[in-house]
Amino acid sequence: MEPIILASSSPRRQEILKRLGIPYTVVIPDCNEIMPEKGNPEELAELNAMKKLSAAMKLSKKEITAKWILSADTLISQDGKIFGKPADRDSAYSMLETFSGKEHEIITALCFFGSGTHYVSTKISRTKVFFADLSGDTIDKYLETGEWQGAAGAYKIQGLAACFIKRIDGSYSGAVGLPVDLLYEVLLEHKYSFIV
């Protein structure tokens, strides 16, 4: 398989690509993500993923040769409000308190560019997550682990926060940050040589 450029600093996305056996090189895109409190979460995630892809494409023209480029963006939506990464511990506490005992949705947009096809594919994953009731003490103990840092919605579904989740409806890998089923679809669209 040919290596792809992963326009993301996310260790979770890197881990998914490793598990799939897809060789990759990380490029950290130089762009500012847009994160308003309200808006269409699918459009926003797609916009941020496209910004990352565009930044990586510009870099690839100057410094690296890239036949394939992948980017993604993940955010959380609940009752019309959008949640990105918390700015600090207080913000993280507020997010988890908001999710306690309720349902929210994790949206991940992925974008894939193939130089052979000369077009960009975009896909959107939506995963509903149902949280158990969390006491203030439970939230505090979780925040002490530091796992909330750099995570959309102040938690990582694949980490200790899995203890809080009663059920999910949708793609687990999409909730982690890279929906494998949709990635497979775009690889096939672009005729990327994959194992299956």
PDB file of C-alpha atoms in Angstrom:
ATOM      1  CA  MET A   1       0.000   0.000   0.000  1.00  0.00           C
ATOM      2  CA  GLU A   2       1.105   3.518  -0.698  1.00  0.00           C
ATOM      3  CA  PRO A   3       1.563   5.918   2.230  1.00  0.00           C
ATOM      4  CA  ILE A   4      -0.974   8.654   2.817  1.00  0.00           C
ATOM      5  CA  ILE A   5      -0.562  12.050   4.444  1.00  0.00           C
ATOM      6  CA  LEU A   6      -2.600  12.304   7.643  1.00  0.00           C
ATOM      7  CA  ALA A   7      -3.419  15.974   8.199  1.00  0.00           C
ATOM      8  CA  SER A   8      -4.053  15.558  11.917  1.00  0.00           C
ATOM      9  CA  SER A   9      -2.108  15.443  15.167  1.00  0.00           C
ATOM     10  CA  SER A  10      -4.650  13.060  16.728  1.00  0.00           C
ATOM     11  CA  PRO A  11      -3.017   9.945  18.231  1.00  0.00           C
ATOM     12  CA  ARG A  12      -6.394   8.175  17.970  1.00  0.00           C
ATOM     13  CA  ARG A  13      -6.520   8.618  14.211  1.00  0.00           C
ATOM     14  CA  GLN A  14      -2.949   7.442  13.910  1.00  0.00           C
ATOM     15  CA  GLU A  15      -3.767   4.353  15.958  1.00  0.00           C
ATOM     16  CA  ILE A  16      -6.722   3.494  13.709  1.00  0.00           C
ATOM     17  CA  LEU A  17      -4.549   3.759  10.591  1.00  0.00           C
ATOM     18  CA  LYS A  18      -1.906   1.549  12.259  1.00  0.00           C
ATOM     19  CA  ARG A  19      -4.531  -1.077  13.098  1.00  0.00           C
ATOM     20  CA  LEU A  20      -5.681  -1.052   9.474  1.00  0.00           C
ATOM     21  CA  GLY A  21      -2.089  -1.448   8.291  1.00  0.00           C
ATOM     22  CA  ILE A  22      -2.212   1.774   6.262  1.00  0.00           C
ATOM     23  CA  PRO A  23       1.196   3.492   6.069  1.00  0.00           C
ATOM     24  CA  TYR A  24       1.036   7.221   6.783  1.00  0.00           C
ATOM     25  CA  THR A  25       3.027  10.370   7.467  1.00  0.00           C
ATOM     26  CA  VAL A  26       1.665  12.988   9.848  1.00  0.00           C
ATOM     27  CA  VAL A  27       1.469  16.603   8.756  1.00  0.00           C
ATOM     28  CA  ILE A  28       0.083  19.025  11.326  1.00  0.00           C
ATOM     29  CA  PRO A  29      -2.006  21.522   9.352  1.00  0.00           C
ATOM     30  CA  ASP A  30      -1.439  25.201  10.046  1.00  0.00           C
ATOM     31  CA  CYS A  31      -5.029  26.433  10.278  1.00  0.00           C
ATOM     32  CA  ASN A  32      -7.445  27.722  12.867  1.00  0.00           C
ATOM     33  CA  GLU A  33     -10.498  25.590  13.528  1.00  0.00           C
ATOM     34  CA  ILE A  34     -13.836  27.405  13.663  1.00  0.00           C
ATOM     35  CA  MET A  35     -15.846  26.496  16.767  1.00  0.00           C
ATOM     36  CA  PRO A  36     -18.971  28.612  17.331  1.00  0.00           C
ATOM     37  CA  GLU A  37     -21.328  27.568  20.107  1.00  0.00           C
ATOM     38  CA  LYS A  38     -24.221  27.102  17.690  1.00  0.00           C
ATOM     39  CA  GLY A  39     -24.619  26.142  14.055  1.00  0.00           C
ATOM     40  CA  ASN A  40     -24.927  23.076  11.867  1.00  0.00           C
ATOM     41  CA  PRO A  41     -22.499  20.549  13.390  1.00  0.00           C
ATOM     42  CA  GLU A  42     -22.108  18.512  10.197  1.00  0.00           C
ATOM     43  CA  GLU A  43     -21.259  21.590   8.127  1.00  0.00           C
ATOM     44  CA  LEU A  44     -18.870  22.860  10.786  1.00  0.00           C
ATOM     45  CA  ALA A  45     -17.007  19.558  11.119  1.00  0.00           C
ATOM     46  CA  GLU A  46     -16.750  19.306   7.330  1.00  0.00           C
ATOM     47  CA  LEU A  47     -15.503  22.907   7.072  1.00  0.00           C
ATOM     48  CA  ASN A  48     -12.787  22.281   9.665  1.00  0.00           C
ATOM     49  CA  ALA A  49     -11.751  19.010   8.006  1.00  0.00           C
ATOM     50  CA  MET A  50     -11.547  20.802   4.639  1.00  0.00           C
ATOM     51  CA  LYS A  51      -9.426  23.565   6.159  1.00  0.00           C
ATOM     52  CA  LYS A  52      -6.979  20.935   7.433  1.00  0.00           C
ATOM     53  CA  LEU A  53      -6.937  19.191   4.059  1.00  0.00           C
ATOM     54  CA  SER A  54      -6.338  22.463   2.185  1.00  0.00           C
ATOM     55  CA  ALA A  55      -3.473  23.399   4.515  1.00  0.00           C
ATOM     56  CA  ALA A  56      -1.876  19.975   3.977  1.00  0.00           C
ATOM     57  CA  MET A  57      -2.346  20.225   0.200  1.00  0.00           C
ATOM     58  CA  LYS A  58      -0.563  23.609   0.121  1.00  0.00           C
ATOM     59  CA  LEU A  59       2.272  22.158   2.186  1.00  0.00           C
ATOM     60  CA  SER A  60       2.467  19.085  -0.037  1.00  0.00           C
ATOM     61  CA  LYS A  61       3.038  21.266  -3.090  1.00  0.00           C
ATOM     62  CA  LYS A  62       6.025  22.902  -1.401  1.00  0.00           C
ATOM     63  CA  GLU A  63       7.721  20.325   0.797  1.00  0.00           C
ATOM     64  CA  ILE A  64       6.369  16.820   0.315  1.00  0.00           C
ATOM     65  CA  THR A  65       5.020  14.666  -2.462  1.00  0.00           C
ATOM     66  CA  ALA A  66       1.572  13.451  -1.533  1.00  0.00           C
ATOM     67  CA  LYS A  67      -0.575  11.245  -3.686  1.00  0.00           C
ATOM     68  CA  TRP A  68      -3.157  10.756  -0.941  1.00  0.00           C
ATOM     69  CA  ILE A  69      -4.189  13.143   1.865  1.00  0.00           C
ATOM     70  CA  LEU A  70      -6.635  12.411   4.707  1.00  0.00           C
ATOM     71  CA  SER A  71      -8.054  14.870   7.232  1.00  0.00           C
ATOM     72  CA  ALA A  72     -10.829  14.702   9.816  1.00  0.00           C
ATOM     73  CA  ASP A  73     -12.564  16.791  12.438  1.00  0.00           C
ATOM     74  CA  THR A  74     -14.648  15.703  15.413  1.00  0.00           C
ATOM     75  CA  LEU A  75     -17.066  17.693  17.528  1.00  0.00           C
ATOM     76  CA  ILE A  76     -20.025  17.090  19.807  1.00  0.00           C
ATOM     77  CA  SER A  77     -23.548  18.430  19.520  1.00  0.00           C
ATOM     78  CA  GLN A  78     -26.360  18.472  22.050  1.00  0.00           C
ATOM     79  CA  ASP A  79     -29.649  20.382  21.877  1.00  0.00           C
ATOM     80  CA  GLY A  80     -28.345  22.721  19.178  1.00  0.00           C
ATOM     81  CA  LYS A  81     -25.124  23.554  21.029  1.00  0.00           C
ATOM     82  CA  ILE A  82     -21.685  22.627  19.696  1.00  0.00           C
ATOM     83  CA  PHE A  83     -18.873  21.409  21.942  1.00  0.00           C
ATOM     84  CA  GLY A  84     -15.239  21.387  20.857  1.00  0.00           C
ATOM     85  CA  LYS A  85     -12.184  20.894  23.034  1.00  0.00           C
ATOM     86  CA  PRO A  86     -12.459  22.468  26.495  1.00  0.00           C
ATOM     87  CA  ALA A  87     -10.286  25.515  27.142  1.00  0.00           C
ATOM     88  CA  ASP A  88      -9.669  24.588  30.782  1.00  0.00           C
ATOM     89  CA  ARG A  89     -10.736  22.319  33.640  1.00  0.00           C
ATOM     90  CA  ASP A  90     -13.816  24.391  34.505  1.00  0.00           C
ATOM     91  CA  SER A  91     -14.989  24.223  30.910  1.00  0.00           C
ATOM     92  CA  ALA A  92     -14.397  20.454  30.890  1.00  0.00           C
ATOM     93  CA  TYR A  93     -16.412  20.050  34.115  1.00  0.00           C
ATOM     94  CA  SER A  94     -19.290  22.044  32.617  1.00  0.00           C
ATOM     95  CA  MET A  95     -19.333  19.878  29.477  1.00  0.00           C
ATOM     96  CA  LEU A  96     -19.416  16.595  31.364  1.00  0.00           C
ATOM     97  CA  GLU A  97     -22.092  17.919  33.717  1.00  0.00           C
ATOM     98  CA  THR A  98     -24.168  18.869  30.651  1.00  0.00           C
ATOM     99  CA  PHE A  99     -23.831  15.352  29.180  1.00  0.00           C
ATOM    100  CA  SER A 100     -24.654  13.609  32.479  1.00  0.00           C
ATOM    101  CA  GLY A 101     -27.741  11.404  32.197  1.00  0.00           C
ATOM    102  CA  LYS A 102     -28.467  12.597  28.667  1.00  0.00           C
ATOM    103  CA  GLU A 103     -27.835  11.866  25.017  1.00  0.00           C
ATOM    104  CA  HIS A 104     -25.430  13.782  22.776  1.00  0.00           C
ATOM    105  CA  GLU A 105     -24.054  13.240  19.304  1.00  0.00           C
ATOM    106  CA  ILE A 106     -20.468  12.901  18.101  1.00  0.00           C
ATOM    107  CA  ILE A 107     -19.958  14.128  14.560  1.00  0.00           C
ATOM    108  CA  THR A 108     -16.792  13.285  12.635  1.00  0.00           C
ATOM    109  CA  ALA A 109     -16.188  14.601   9.150  1.00  0.00           C
ATOM    110  CA  LEU A 110     -13.449  13.096   7.024  1.00  0.00           C
ATOM    111  CA  CYS A 111     -11.976  14.416   3.784  1.00  0.00           C
ATOM    112  CA  PHE A 112      -9.782  12.456   1.386  1.00  0.00           C
ATOM    113  CA  PHE A 113      -7.850  13.750  -1.615  1.00  0.00           C
ATOM    114  CA  GLY A 114      -6.394  11.531  -4.314  1.00  0.00           C
ATOM    115  CA  SER A 115      -4.077  13.002  -6.917  1.00  0.00           C
ATOM    116  CA  GLY A 116      -5.050  10.243  -9.360  1.00  0.00           C
ATOM    117  CA  THR A 117      -8.720  11.192  -9.294  1.00  0.00           C
ATOM    118  CA  HIS A 118      -8.114  14.918  -8.659  1.00  0.00           C
ATOM    119  CA  TYR A 119     -11.080  15.316  -6.368  1.00  0.00           C
ATOM    120  CA  VAL A 120     -11.902  15.435  -2.690  1.00  0.00           C
ATOM    121  CA  SER A 121     -14.360  13.039  -1.069  1.00  0.00           C
ATOM    122  CA  THR A 122     -16.112  14.056   2.142  1.00  0.00           C
ATOM    123  CA  LYS A 123     -18.081  11.820   4.492  1.00  0.00           C
ATOM    124  CA  ILE A 124     -19.903  12.496   7.759  1.00  0.00           C
ATOM    125  CA  SER A 125     -20.285  10.075  10.680  1.00  0.00           C
ATOM    126  CA  ARG A 126     -22.904  10.651  13.381  1.00  0.00           C
ATOM    127  CA  THR A 127     -22.865   8.620  16.586  1.00  0.00           C
ATOM    128  CA  LYS A 128     -25.361   9.021  19.425  1.00  0.00           C
ATOM    129  CA  VAL A 129     -23.885   8.554  22.882  1.00  0.00           C
ATOM    130  CA  PHE A 130     -25.959   7.998  26.024  1.00  0.00           C
ATOM    131  CA  PHE A 131     -24.259   8.984  29.296  1.00  0.00           C
ATOM    132  CA  ALA A 132     -25.092   7.647  32.739  1.00  0.00           C
ATOM    133  CA  ASP A 133     -25.810  10.079  35.552  1.00  0.00           C
ATOM    134  CA  LEU A 134     -22.509  11.475  36.830  1.00  0.00           C
ATOM    135  CA  SER A 135     -22.017  12.877  40.312  1.00  0.00           C
ATOM    136  CA  GLY A 136     -19.852  15.946  40.826  1.00  0.00           C
ATOM    137  CA  ASP A 137     -17.330  13.734  42.615  1.00  0.00           C
ATOM    138  CA  THR A 138     -17.158  11.324  39.653  1.00  0.00           C
ATOM    139  CA  ILE A 139     -16.574  14.210  37.239  1.00  0.00           C
ATOM    140  CA  ASP A 140     -13.834  15.631  39.481  1.00  0.00           C
ATOM    141  CA  LYS A 141     -12.087  12.266  39.728  1.00  0.00           C
ATOM    142  CA  TYR A 142     -12.209  11.861  35.947  1.00  0.00           C
ATOM    143  CA  LEU A 143     -10.812  15.340  35.380  1.00  0.00           C
ATOM    144  CA  GLU A 144      -7.923  14.565  37.736  1.00  0.00           C
ATOM    145  CA  THR A 145      -6.752  11.907  35.259  1.00  0.00           C
ATOM    146  CA  GLY A 146      -6.110  14.616  32.625  1.00  0.00           C
ATOM    147  CA  GLU A 147      -7.727  12.458  29.958  1.00  0.00           C
ATOM    148  CA  TRP A 148     -10.120  15.298  29.089  1.00  0.00           C
ATOM    149  CA  GLN A 149      -7.350  17.512  27.714  1.00  0.00           C
ATOM    150  CA  GLY A 150      -7.405  17.946  23.945  1.00  0.00           C
ATOM    151  CA  ALA A 151     -10.609  15.902  23.599  1.00  0.00           C
ATOM    152  CA  ALA A 152     -13.822  17.156  21.994  1.00  0.00           C
ATOM    153  CA  GLY A 153     -16.499  17.253  24.677  1.00  0.00           C
ATOM    154  CA  ALA A 154     -13.854  16.783  27.417  1.00  0.00           C
ATOM    155  CA  TYR A 155     -13.738  12.995  27.226  1.00  0.00           C
ATOM    156  CA  LYS A 156     -12.295  10.117  25.238  1.00  0.00           C
ATOM    157  CA  ILE A 157     -14.727   7.333  24.461  1.00  0.00           C
ATOM    158  CA  GLN A 158     -11.879   4.800  24.204  1.00  0.00           C
ATOM    159  CA  GLY A 159     -10.470   5.738  27.626  1.00  0.00           C
ATOM    160  CA  LEU A 160     -11.769   5.806  31.186  1.00  0.00           C
ATOM    161  CA  ALA A 161     -14.860   7.700  30.056  1.00  0.00           C
ATOM    162  CA  ALA A 162     -16.100   4.411  28.597  1.00  0.00           C
ATOM    163  CA  CYS A 163     -17.307   3.757  32.167  1.00  0.00           C
ATOM    164  CA  PHE A 164     -19.860   6.565  31.771  1.00  0.00           C
ATOM    165  CA  ILE A 165     -21.406   5.348  28.529  1.00  0.00           C
ATOM    166  CA  LYS A 166     -24.611   3.338  28.742  1.00  0.00           C
ATOM    167  CA  ARG A 167     -24.824   2.784  24.988  1.00  0.00           C
ATOM    168  CA  ILE A 168     -23.960   4.180  21.588  1.00  0.00           C
ATOM    169  CA  ASP A 169     -25.901   4.193  18.329  1.00  0.00           C
ATOM    170  CA  GLY A 170     -23.620   4.523  15.339  1.00  0.00           C
ATOM    171  CA  SER A 171     -19.944   4.128  14.577  1.00  0.00           C
ATOM    172  CA  TYR A 172     -17.598   3.530  17.503  1.00  0.00           C
ATOM    173  CA  SER A 173     -14.543   4.379  15.367  1.00  0.00           C
ATOM    174  CA  GLY A 174     -16.362   7.518  14.207  1.00  0.00           C
ATOM    175  CA  ALA A 175     -16.796   8.525  17.845  1.00  0.00           C
ATOM    176  CA  VAL A 176     -13.082   7.901  18.429  1.00  0.00           C
ATOM    177  CA  GLY A 177     -12.281  10.241  15.531  1.00  0.00           C
ATOM    178  CA  LEU A 178     -11.988   8.282  12.281  1.00  0.00           C
ATOM    179  CA  PRO A 179     -14.982   6.252  11.017  1.00  0.00           C
ATOM    180  CA  VAL A 180     -13.442   3.128   9.488  1.00  0.00           C
ATOM    181  CA  ASP A 181     -16.483   2.233   7.361  1.00  0.00           C
ATOM    182  CA  LEU A 182     -16.502   5.670   5.711  1.00  0.00           C
ATOM    183  CA  LEU A 183     -12.731   5.657   5.303  1.00  0.00           C
ATOM    184  CA  TYR A 184     -13.051   2.341   3.472  1.00  0.00           C
ATOM    185  CA  GLU A 185     -15.687   3.877   1.181  1.00  0.00           C
ATOM    186  CA  VAL A 186     -13.415   6.763   0.174  1.00  0.00           C
ATOM    187  CA  LEU A 187     -10.429   4.462  -0.329  1.00  0.00           C
ATOM    188  CA  LEU A 188     -12.514   2.441  -2.775  1.00  0.00           C
ATOM    189  CA  GLU A 189     -13.769   5.612  -4.498  1.00  0.00           C
ATOM    190  CA  HIS A 190     -10.199   6.748  -5.075  1.00  0.00           C
ATOM    191  CA  LYS A 191      -8.983   3.284  -6.079  1.00  0.00           C
ATOM    192  CA  TYR A 192      -6.511   3.193  -3.237  1.00  0.00           C
ATOM    193  CA  SER A 193      -4.945  -0.259  -3.070  1.00  0.00           C
ATOM    194  CA  PHE A 194      -6.211  -1.672   0.234  1.00  0.00           C
ATOM    195  CA  ILE A 195      -6.058  -5.189   1.670  1.00  0.00           C
ATOM    196  CA  VAL A 196      -9.786  -5.940   1.169  1.00  0.00           C
TER     197      VAL A 196
END
